[in-house]
Coordinates of C-alpha atoms and ligand atoms in Angstrom, one line a residue:
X189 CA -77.1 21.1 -4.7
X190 CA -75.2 20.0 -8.1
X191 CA -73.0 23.1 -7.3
X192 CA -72.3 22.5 -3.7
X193 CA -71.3 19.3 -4.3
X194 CA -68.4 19.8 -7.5
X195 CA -67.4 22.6 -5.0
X196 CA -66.9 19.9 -2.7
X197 CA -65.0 17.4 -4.8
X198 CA -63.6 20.6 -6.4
X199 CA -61.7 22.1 -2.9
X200 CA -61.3 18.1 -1.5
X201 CA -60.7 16.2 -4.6
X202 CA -61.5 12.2 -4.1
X203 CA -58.6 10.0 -3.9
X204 CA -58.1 8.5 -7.4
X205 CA -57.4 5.2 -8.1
X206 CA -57.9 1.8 -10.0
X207 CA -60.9 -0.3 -9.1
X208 CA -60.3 -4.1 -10.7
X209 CA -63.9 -5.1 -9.6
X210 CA -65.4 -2.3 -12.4
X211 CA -63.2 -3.3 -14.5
X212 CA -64.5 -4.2 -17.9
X213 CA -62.6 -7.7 -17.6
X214 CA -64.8 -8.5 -14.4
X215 CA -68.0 -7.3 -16.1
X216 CA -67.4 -9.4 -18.6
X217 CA -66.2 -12.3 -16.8
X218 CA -69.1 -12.5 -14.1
X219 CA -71.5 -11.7 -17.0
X220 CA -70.0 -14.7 -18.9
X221 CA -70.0 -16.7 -15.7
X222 CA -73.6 -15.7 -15.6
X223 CA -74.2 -17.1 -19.1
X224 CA -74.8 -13.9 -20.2
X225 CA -72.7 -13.0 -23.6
X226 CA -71.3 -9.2 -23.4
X227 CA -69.2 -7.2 -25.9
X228 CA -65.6 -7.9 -25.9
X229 CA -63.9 -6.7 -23.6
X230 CA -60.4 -5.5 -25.8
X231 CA -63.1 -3.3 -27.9
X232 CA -65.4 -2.5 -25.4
X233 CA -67.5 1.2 -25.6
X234 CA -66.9 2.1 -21.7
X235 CA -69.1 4.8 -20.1
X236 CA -67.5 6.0 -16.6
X237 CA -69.7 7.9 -14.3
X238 CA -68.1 10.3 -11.6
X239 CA -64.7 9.4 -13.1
X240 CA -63.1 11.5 -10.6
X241 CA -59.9 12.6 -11.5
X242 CA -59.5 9.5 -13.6
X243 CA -57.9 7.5 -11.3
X244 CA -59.4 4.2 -12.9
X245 CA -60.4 5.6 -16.3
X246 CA -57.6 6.7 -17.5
X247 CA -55.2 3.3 -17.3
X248 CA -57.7 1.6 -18.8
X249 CA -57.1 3.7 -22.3
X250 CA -53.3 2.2 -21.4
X251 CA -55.0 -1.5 -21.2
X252 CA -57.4 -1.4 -23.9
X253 CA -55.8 0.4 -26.4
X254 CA -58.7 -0.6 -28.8
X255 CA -61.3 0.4 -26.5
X256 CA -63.6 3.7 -26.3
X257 CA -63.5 4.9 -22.9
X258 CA -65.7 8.5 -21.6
X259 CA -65.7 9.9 -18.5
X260 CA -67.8 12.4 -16.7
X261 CA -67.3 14.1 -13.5
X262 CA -69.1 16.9 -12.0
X263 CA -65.9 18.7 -10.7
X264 CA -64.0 20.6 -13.4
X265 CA -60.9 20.4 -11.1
X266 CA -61.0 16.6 -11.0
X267 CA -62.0 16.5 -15.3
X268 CA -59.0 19.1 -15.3
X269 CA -56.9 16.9 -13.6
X270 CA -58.3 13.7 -15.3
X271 CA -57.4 15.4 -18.5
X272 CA -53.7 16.3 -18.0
X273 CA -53.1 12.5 -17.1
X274 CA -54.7 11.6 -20.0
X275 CA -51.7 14.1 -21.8
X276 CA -49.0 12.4 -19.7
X277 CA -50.0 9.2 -20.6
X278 CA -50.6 10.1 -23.5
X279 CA -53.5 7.6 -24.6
X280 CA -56.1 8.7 -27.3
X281 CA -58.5 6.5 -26.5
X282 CA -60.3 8.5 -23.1
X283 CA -63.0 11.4 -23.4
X284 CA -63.6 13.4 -20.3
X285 CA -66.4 15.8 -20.2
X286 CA -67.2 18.1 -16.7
X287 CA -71.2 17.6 -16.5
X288 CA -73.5 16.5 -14.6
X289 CA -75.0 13.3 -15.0
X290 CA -78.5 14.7 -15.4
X291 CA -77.2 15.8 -18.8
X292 CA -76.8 12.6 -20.0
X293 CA -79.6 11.4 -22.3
X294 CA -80.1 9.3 -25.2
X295 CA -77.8 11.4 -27.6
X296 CA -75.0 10.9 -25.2
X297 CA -74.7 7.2 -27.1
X298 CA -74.8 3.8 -26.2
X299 CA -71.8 1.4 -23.9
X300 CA -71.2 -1.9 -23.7
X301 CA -69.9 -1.1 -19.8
X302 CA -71.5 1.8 -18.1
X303 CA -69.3 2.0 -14.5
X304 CA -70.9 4.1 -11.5
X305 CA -68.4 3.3 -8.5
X306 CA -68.5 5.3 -5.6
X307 CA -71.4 7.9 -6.7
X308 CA -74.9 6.5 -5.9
X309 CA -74.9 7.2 -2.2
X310 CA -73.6 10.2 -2.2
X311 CA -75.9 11.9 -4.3
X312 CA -79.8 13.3 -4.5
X313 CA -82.6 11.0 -5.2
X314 CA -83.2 12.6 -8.6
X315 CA -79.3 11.8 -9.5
X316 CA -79.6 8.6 -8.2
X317 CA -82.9 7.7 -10.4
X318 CA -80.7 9.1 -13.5
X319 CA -78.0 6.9 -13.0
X320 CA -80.7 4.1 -13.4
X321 CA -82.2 5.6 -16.3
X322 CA -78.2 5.9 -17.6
X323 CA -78.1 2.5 -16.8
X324 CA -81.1 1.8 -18.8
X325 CA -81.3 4.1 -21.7
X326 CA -77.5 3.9 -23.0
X327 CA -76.4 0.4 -22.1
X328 CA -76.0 -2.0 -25.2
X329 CA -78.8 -4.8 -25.2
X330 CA -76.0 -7.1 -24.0
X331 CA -74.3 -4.6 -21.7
X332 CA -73.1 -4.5 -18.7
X333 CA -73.5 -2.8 -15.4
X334 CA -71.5 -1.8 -12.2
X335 CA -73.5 0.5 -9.5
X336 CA -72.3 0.8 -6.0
X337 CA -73.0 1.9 -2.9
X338 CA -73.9 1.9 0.8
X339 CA -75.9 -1.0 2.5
X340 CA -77.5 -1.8 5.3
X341 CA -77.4 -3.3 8.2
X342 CA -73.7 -2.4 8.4
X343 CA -74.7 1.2 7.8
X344 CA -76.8 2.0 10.9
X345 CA -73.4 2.2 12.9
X346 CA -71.8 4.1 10.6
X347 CA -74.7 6.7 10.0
X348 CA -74.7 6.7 13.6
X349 CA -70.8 8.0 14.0
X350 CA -71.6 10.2 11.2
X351 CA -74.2 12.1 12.7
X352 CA -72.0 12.3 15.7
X353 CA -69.6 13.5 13.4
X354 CA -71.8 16.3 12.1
X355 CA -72.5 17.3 15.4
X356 CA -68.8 17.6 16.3
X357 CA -67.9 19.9 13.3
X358 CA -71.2 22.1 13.0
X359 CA -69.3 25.1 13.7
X360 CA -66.3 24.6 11.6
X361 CA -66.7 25.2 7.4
X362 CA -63.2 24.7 6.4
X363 CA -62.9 20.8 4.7
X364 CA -59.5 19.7 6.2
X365 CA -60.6 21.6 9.8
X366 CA -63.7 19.6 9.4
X367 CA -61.9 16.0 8.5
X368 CA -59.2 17.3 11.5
X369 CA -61.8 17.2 13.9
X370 CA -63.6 14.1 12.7
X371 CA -60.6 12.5 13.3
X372 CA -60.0 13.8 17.0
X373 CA -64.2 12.6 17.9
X374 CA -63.1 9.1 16.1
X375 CA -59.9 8.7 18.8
X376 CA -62.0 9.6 21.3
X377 CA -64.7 7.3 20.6
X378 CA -62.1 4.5 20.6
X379 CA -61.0 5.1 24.1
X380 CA -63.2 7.3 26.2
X381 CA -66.0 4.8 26.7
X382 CA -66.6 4.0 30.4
X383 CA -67.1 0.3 30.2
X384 CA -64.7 -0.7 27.0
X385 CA -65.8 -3.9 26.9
X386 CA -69.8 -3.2 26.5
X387 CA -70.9 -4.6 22.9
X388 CA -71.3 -1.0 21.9
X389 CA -68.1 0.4 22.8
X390 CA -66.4 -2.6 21.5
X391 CA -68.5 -1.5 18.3
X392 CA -67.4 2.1 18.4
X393 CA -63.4 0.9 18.8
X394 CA -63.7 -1.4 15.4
X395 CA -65.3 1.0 13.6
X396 CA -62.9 3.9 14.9
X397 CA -59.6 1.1 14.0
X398 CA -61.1 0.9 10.5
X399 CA -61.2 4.8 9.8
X400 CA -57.4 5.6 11.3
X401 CA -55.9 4.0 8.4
X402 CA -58.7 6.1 6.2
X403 CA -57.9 9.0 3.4
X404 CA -59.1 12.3 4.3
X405 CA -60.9 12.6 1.2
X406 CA -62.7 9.2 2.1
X407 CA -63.7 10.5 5.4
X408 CA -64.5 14.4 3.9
X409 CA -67.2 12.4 1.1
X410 CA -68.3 9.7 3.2
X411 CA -68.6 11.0 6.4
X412 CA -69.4 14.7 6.3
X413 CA -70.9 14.5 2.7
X414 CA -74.4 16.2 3.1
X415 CA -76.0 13.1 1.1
X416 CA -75.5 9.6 1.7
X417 CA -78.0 7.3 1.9
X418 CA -77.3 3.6 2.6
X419 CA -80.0 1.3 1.4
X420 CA -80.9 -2.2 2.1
X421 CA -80.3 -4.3 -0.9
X422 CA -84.1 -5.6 -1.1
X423 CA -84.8 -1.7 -1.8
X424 CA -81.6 -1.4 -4.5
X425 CA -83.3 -4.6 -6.9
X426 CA -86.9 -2.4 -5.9
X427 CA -85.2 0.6 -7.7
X428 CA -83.5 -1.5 -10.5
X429 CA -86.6 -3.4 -11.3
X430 CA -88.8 -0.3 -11.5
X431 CA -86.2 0.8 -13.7
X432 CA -86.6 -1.8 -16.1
X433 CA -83.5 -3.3 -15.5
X434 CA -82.0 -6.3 -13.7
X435 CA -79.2 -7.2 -10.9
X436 CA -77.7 -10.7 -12.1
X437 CA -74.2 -10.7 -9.9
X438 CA -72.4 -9.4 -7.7
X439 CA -69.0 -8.1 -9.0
X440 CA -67.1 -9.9 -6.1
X441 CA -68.3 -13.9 -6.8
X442 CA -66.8 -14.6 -3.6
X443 CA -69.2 -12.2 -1.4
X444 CA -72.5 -13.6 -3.1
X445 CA -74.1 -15.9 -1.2
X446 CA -73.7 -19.1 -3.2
X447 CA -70.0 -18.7 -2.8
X448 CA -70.3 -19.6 1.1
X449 CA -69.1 -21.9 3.3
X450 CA -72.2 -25.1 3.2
X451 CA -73.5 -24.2 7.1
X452 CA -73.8 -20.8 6.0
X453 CA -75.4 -21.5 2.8
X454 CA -77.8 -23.8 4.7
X455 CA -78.9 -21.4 7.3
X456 CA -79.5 -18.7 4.7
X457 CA -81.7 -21.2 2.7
X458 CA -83.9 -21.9 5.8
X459 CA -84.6 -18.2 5.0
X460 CA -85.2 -18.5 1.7
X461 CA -84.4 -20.7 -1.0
X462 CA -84.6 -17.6 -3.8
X463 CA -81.4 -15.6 -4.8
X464 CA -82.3 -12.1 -4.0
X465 CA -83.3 -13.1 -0.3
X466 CA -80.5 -15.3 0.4
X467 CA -78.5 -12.2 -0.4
X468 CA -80.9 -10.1 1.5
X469 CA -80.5 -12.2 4.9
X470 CA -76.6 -13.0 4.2
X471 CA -76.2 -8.9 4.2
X472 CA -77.9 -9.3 7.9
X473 CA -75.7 -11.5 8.9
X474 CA -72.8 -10.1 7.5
X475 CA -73.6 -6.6 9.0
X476 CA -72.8 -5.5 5.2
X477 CA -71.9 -2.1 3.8
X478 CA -71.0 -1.9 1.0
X479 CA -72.1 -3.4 -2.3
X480 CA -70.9 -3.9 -6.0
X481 CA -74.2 -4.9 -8.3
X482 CA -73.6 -6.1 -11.8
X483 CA -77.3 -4.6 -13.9
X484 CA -78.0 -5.8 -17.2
X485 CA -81.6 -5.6 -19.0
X486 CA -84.0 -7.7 -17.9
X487 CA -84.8 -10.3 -21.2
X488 CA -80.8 -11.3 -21.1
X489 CA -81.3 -14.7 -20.1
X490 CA -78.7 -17.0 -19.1
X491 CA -77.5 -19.6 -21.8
X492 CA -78.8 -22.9 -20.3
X493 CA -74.9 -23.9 -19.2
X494 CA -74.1 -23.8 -15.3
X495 CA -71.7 -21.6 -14.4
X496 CA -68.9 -24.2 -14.2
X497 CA -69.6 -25.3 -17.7
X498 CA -69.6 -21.3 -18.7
X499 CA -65.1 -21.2 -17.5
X500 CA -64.8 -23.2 -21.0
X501 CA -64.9 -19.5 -22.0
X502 CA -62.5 -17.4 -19.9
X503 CA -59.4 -17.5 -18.9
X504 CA -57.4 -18.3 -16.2
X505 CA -54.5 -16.6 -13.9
X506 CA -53.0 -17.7 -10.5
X507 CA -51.0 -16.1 -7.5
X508 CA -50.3 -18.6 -5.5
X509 CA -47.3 -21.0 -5.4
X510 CA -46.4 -24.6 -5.0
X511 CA -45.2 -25.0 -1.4
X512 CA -43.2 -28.0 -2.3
X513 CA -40.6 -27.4 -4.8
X514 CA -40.9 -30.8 -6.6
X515 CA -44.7 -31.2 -6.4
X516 CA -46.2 -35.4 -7.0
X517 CA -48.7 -34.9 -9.5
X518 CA -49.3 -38.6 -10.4
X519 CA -50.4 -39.8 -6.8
X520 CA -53.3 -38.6 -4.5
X521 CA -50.8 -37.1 -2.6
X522 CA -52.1 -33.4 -1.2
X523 CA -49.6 -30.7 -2.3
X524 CA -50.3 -27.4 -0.6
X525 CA -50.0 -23.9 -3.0
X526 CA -50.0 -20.4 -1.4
X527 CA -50.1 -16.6 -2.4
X528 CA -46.9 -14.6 -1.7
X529 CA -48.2 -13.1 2.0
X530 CA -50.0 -16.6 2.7
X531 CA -53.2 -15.1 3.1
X532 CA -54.4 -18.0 0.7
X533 CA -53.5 -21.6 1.0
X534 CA -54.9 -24.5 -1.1
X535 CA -54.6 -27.8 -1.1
X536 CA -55.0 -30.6 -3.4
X537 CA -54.1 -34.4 -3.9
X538 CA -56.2 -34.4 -7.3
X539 CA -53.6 -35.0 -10.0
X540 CA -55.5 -32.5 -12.7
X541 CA -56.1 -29.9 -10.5
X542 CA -52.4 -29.8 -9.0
X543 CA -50.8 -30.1 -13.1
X544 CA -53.6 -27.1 -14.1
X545 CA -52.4 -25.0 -10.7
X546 CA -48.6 -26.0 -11.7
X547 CA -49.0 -25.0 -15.4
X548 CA -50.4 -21.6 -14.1
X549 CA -47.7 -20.9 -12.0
X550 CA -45.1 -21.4 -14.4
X551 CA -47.4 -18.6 -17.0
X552 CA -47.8 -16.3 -14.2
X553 CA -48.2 -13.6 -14.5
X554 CA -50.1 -14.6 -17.9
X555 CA -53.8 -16.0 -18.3
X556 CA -54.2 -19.0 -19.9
X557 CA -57.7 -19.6 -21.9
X558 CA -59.2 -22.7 -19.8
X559 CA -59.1 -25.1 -22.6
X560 CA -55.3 -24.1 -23.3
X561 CA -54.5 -24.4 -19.5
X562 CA -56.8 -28.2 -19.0
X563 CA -54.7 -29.8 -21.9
X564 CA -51.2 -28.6 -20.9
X565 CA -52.4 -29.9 -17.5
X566 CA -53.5 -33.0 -19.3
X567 CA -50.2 -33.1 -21.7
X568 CA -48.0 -33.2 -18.6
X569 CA -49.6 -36.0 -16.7
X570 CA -49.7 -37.8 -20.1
X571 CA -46.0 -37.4 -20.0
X572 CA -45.3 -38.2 -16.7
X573 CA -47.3 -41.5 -16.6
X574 CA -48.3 -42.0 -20.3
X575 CA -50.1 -45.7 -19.5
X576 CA -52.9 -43.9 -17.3
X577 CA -54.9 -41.5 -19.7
X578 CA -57.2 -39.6 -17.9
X579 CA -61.3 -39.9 -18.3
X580 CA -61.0 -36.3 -20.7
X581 CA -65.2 -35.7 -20.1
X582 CA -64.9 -36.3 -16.5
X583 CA -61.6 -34.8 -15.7
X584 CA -63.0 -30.9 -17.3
X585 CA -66.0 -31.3 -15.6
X586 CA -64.5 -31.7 -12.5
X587 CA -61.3 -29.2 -13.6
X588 CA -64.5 -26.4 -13.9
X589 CA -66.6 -27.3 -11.0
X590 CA -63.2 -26.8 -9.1
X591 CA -61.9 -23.5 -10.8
X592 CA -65.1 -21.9 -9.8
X593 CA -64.8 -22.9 -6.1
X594 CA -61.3 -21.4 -6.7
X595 CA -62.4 -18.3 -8.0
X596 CA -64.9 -18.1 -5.5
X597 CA -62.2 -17.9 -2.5
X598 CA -59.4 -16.8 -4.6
X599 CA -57.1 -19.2 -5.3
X600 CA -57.3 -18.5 -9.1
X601 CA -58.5 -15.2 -10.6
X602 CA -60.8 -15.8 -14.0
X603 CA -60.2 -13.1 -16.8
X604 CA -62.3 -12.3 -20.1
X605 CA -59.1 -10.8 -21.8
X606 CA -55.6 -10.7 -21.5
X607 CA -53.6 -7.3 -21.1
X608 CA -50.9 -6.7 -23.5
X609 CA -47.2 -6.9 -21.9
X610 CA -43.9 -7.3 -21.7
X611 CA -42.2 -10.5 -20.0
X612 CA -38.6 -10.4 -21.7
X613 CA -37.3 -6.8 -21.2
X614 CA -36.2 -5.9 -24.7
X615 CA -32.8 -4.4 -25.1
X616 CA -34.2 -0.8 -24.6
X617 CA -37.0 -1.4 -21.8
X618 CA -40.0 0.5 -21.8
X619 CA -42.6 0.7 -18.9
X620 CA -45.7 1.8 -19.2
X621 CA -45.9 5.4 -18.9
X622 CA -48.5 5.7 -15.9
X623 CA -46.4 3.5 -13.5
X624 CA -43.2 5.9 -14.6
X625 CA -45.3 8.5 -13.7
X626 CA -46.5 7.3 -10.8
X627 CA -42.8 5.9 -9.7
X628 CA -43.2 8.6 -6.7
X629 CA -46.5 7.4 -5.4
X630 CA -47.0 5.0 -2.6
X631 CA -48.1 2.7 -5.2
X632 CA -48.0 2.6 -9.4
X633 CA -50.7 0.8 -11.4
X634 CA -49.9 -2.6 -13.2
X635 CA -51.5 -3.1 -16.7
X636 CA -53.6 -5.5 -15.1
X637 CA -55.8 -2.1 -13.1
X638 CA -54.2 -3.2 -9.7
X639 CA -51.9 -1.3 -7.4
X640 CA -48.0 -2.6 -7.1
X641 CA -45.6 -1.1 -4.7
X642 CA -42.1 -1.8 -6.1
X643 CA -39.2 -1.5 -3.8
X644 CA -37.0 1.6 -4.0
X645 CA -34.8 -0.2 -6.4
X646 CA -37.2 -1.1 -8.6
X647 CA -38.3 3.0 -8.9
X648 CA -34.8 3.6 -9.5
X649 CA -34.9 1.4 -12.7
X650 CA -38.8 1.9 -13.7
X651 CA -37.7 5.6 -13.7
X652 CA -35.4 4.8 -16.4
X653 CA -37.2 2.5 -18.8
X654 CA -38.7 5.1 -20.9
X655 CA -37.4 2.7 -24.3
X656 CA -34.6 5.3 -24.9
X657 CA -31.8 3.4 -23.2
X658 CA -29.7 0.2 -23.2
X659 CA -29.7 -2.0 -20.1
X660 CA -25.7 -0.9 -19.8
X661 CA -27.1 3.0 -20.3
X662 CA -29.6 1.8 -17.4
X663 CA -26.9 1.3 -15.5
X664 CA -25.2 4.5 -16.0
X665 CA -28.1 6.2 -14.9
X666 CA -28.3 4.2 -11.5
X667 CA -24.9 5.1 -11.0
X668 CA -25.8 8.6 -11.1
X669 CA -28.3 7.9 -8.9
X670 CA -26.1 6.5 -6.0
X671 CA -23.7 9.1 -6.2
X672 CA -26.4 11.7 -6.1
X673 CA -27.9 10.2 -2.9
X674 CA -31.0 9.3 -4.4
X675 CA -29.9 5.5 -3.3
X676 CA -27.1 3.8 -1.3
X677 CA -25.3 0.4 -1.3
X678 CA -23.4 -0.7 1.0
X679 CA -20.7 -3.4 1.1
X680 CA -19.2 -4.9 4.3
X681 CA -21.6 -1.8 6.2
X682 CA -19.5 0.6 3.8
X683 CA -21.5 3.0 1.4
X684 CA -20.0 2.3 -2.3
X685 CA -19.9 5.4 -4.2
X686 CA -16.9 4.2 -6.8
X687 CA -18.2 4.2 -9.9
X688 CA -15.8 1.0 -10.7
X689 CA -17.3 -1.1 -8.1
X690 CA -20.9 0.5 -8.3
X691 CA -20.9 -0.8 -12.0
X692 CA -20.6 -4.4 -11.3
X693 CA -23.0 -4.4 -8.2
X694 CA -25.5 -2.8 -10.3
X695 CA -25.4 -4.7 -13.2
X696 CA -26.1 -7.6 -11.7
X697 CA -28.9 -6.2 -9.7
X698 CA -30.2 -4.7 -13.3
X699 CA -31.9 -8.4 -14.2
X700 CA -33.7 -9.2 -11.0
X701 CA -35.2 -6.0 -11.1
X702 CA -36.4 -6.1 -14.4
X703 CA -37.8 -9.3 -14.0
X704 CA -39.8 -8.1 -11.1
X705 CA -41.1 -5.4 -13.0
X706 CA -42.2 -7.4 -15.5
X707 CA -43.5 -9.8 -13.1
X708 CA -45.8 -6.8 -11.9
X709 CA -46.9 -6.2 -15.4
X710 CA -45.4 -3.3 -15.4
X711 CA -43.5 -3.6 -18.7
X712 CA -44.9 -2.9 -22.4
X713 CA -41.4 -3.8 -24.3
Ligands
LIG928 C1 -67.0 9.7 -3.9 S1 -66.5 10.2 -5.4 C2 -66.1 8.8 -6.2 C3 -65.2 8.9 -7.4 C4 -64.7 7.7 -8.1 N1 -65.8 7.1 -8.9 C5 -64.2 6.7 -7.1 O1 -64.9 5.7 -6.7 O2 -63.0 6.9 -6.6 C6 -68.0 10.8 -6.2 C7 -67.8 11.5 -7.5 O3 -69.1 11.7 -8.1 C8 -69.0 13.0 -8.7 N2 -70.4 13.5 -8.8 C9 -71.3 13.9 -7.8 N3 -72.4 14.3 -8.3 C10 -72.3 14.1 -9.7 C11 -73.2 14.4 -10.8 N4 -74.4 14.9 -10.6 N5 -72.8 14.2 -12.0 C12 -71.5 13.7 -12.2 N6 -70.6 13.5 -11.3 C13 -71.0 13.7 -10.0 C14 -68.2 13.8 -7.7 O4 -67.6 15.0 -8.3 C15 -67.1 12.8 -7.4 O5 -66.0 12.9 -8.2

């Protein structure tokens, strides 16, 4: 079966890309929020499982430059593939072996992060048992976990359009004819059902809307994959507990139950007032279907600090932005703060909380360590009102207790480390040398493991900052660029190809640019 299935990821390889919630930072941060006290992060041994083509592994050697990262993958044209971006990049840092996992035993050496995204529920019981014993056998005593897979409820329906899938491409062998045909049963799903507004047509339609937008690859491993098996979470902590180890998170806060709204959290505890059932029953009622479970070994306990207590040692970072350009910090007035696309909106008429949000929005895109972040918040309501000093004790408890509410539906992200980067271009800008690679992609990865799409000016620069030109050389370049076609400007609905007056336009267009890219984290100098 081993073979069959690197043939498989061999002919369709998966889709690789950068997974923030296995990233070491979130390990470590949910662990810490957890009370639990893991290896740091910046030095952190990192043990990837079905790496793929090192979509994720692989910038991570770029972020943690100090770190020891290995990846296996089954498919040698996925390690092949893994292994010349490792070259292009040119970190030193990544080790990528093809094997199977069933090689790995107790020689293989021990991690302080062992990450298994995307594999459990696609392979055979014995695999998925090794992955446990993995898990087990080479994690440091204070290490951290990340296993995911397929749940149910949310499952049933999908296994059922998979097995209608199967049944549609039983005749066909080749892999895209295969995912072609998938595709045509999906459409047809959506809109052949003779009564469309029937629950289970309805059903049908969403789950045919979600898989348009779908890879092929996803659809090739997921839905025609000869193993996956979805599992109820109740079974998942059965299989981690026989394996002597334990799930203490989830690697998403905000999809654990504690995170939710107070009528849900009250109608899950007339289930059950213990953790691993809440979870259980909110997975029913969320129809869930996917999970992320953070595993350590069982006799880590938890420091006696609640979780709130347990930000004193992270870090902090924010998105979102103060809707009111002037924000009153000093009265209870409520100032609202949003992400760039609005999908997040806050509000606040606490003066701490609005001076902490404010202070983070002026660092973004940098962290701030909690403590740093509570006494500039502090500092500037001194200043603005120095005859009212704040209660310090009560003021960082209730700072905590609401930067964990905040975490928990994403108004602030929490971080164990901070990324090295660039925020002043230097005088001969360098990106890092994945997103230059990348610049052709639909999207290039930040240093912070997360996917930007930069306009098509912004490639058109980030092509150029390989550190070996001026920002004036820079602008050279772009001008070669226009003239070539590659880009167009146009003034009064007039392309500009002068070089006299492209110079000018560009220049000044040189700054914003660079400041966005560093705003991405995009930049190392
Ligand atoms: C669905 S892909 C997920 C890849 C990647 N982790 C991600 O999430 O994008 C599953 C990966 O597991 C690998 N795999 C399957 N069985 C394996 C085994 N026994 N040992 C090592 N890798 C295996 C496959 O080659 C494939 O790259």
């Amino acid at each position: 079966m081993s073979d069959a299935l690197a043939a498989s990821y061999d002919d369709f390889p998966y889709e690789s890309r950068p997974f923030i919630d296995a990233h070491p930072d979130r390990l470590a941060t949910m662990a810490i929020l957890f009370g639990i006290t893991p290896a740091p992060v910046e030095t952190a041994r990192v043990l990837e499982i079905g790496c793929a083509a090192g979509g994720n592994l692989v910038p991570m050697g770029l972020e943690l430059p100090n770190a020891r990262l290995v990846g296996i993958d089954l498919s040698p044209r996925q390690v092949a593939a893994a292994r010349s971006l490792v070259k292009q990049v040119g970190v030193t840092n990544v080790e990528l072996q093809a094997m199977s996992l069933l090689d790995i035993d107790e020689d293989f050496g021990e991690f302080d992060y062992i990450i298994c995204h995307g594999v459990y529920s696609w392979i055979p019981p014995e695999a998925q048992r090794h992955v446990l014993t993995i898990c087990q056998r080479n994690l440091a005593p204070n290490g951290v976990a990340f296993v995911s897979y397929n749940t149910f409820p949310g499952w049933h329906t999908r296994q059922m359009i998979r097995e209608m899938m199967f049944y549609h491409v039983e005749s066909v062998s080749d892999a895209k004819e295969r995912v072609r045909r998938a595709r045509v049963l999906i459409d047809w799903l959506a809109v052949s059902s003779p009564d469309r507004n029937v629950p289970y047509a309805r059903k049908l339609a969403e789950e045919a809307e979600a898989l348009k937008g779908a890879d092929d690859s996803y659809i090739l491993h997921e839905f025609l994959e000869v193993y996956n098996e979805p599992i109820y979470y109740q079974e998942f902590l059965r299989r981690v507990d026989a394996a002597n180890l334990k799930v203490f998170a989830d690697a998403r806060y905000r999809q654990m139950a504690e995170c939710q709204p107070e009528g849900l959290q009250k109608a899950l505890g007339v289930m059950s007032g213990e953790m691993d059932r809440r979870e259980q029953y909110h997975d029913f009622l969320r129809d869930r279907t996917f999970r992320r479970s953070l595993l350590c070994h069982p006799a880590v306990g938890a420091a006696p600090l609640s979780k709130h207590e347990n930000i004193d040692r992270l870090r902090v970072s924010t998105l979102v932005r103060a809707m009111n350009p002037r924000p009153d910090l000093l009265n209870a007035t409520v100032e609202e703060f949003r992400n760039p696309d609005a999908t997040i909106r806050v509000t606040s008429d606490n003066p701490v909380v609005k001076a902490m949000l404010v202070t983070l929005v002026e660092a973004h895109p940098r962290s701030l360590p909690f403590r740093e972040l509570f006494a500039a918040a502090l500092a500037r309501l001194d200043h603005l009102s120095p005859a009212k000093p704040a209660n310090v004790d009560r003021a960082t408890a209730a700072a905590t207790v609401y930067l964990l509410r905040a975490y928990a539906y994403m108004s602030v992200d929490l971080h164990a480390y901070e990324p090295s980067f660039a925020l002043e271009p230097s005088t001969r800008p360098v990106a890092s040398p994945l997103s230059r690679l990348q610049v052709t992609d639909a999207s290039v990865t930040t240093l912070r493991h997360q996917l930007t799409k930069p306009s098509s000016f912004d490639r058109l620069v980030l092509r150029q900052l390989d550190g070996t030109r001026t920002h004036a050389q820079i602008v050279e370049e772009l001008i070669k660029a226009v003239r070539a076609g590659e880009f167009s400007i146009h003034q009064n609905l007039q392309p500009v190809t002068d070089p006299e007056l492209l110079r000018p336009i560009l220049t000044r267009s040189l700054a914003p640019s660079l400041r966005r890219l560093a705003n991405s984290m995009l930049l190392v100098a």
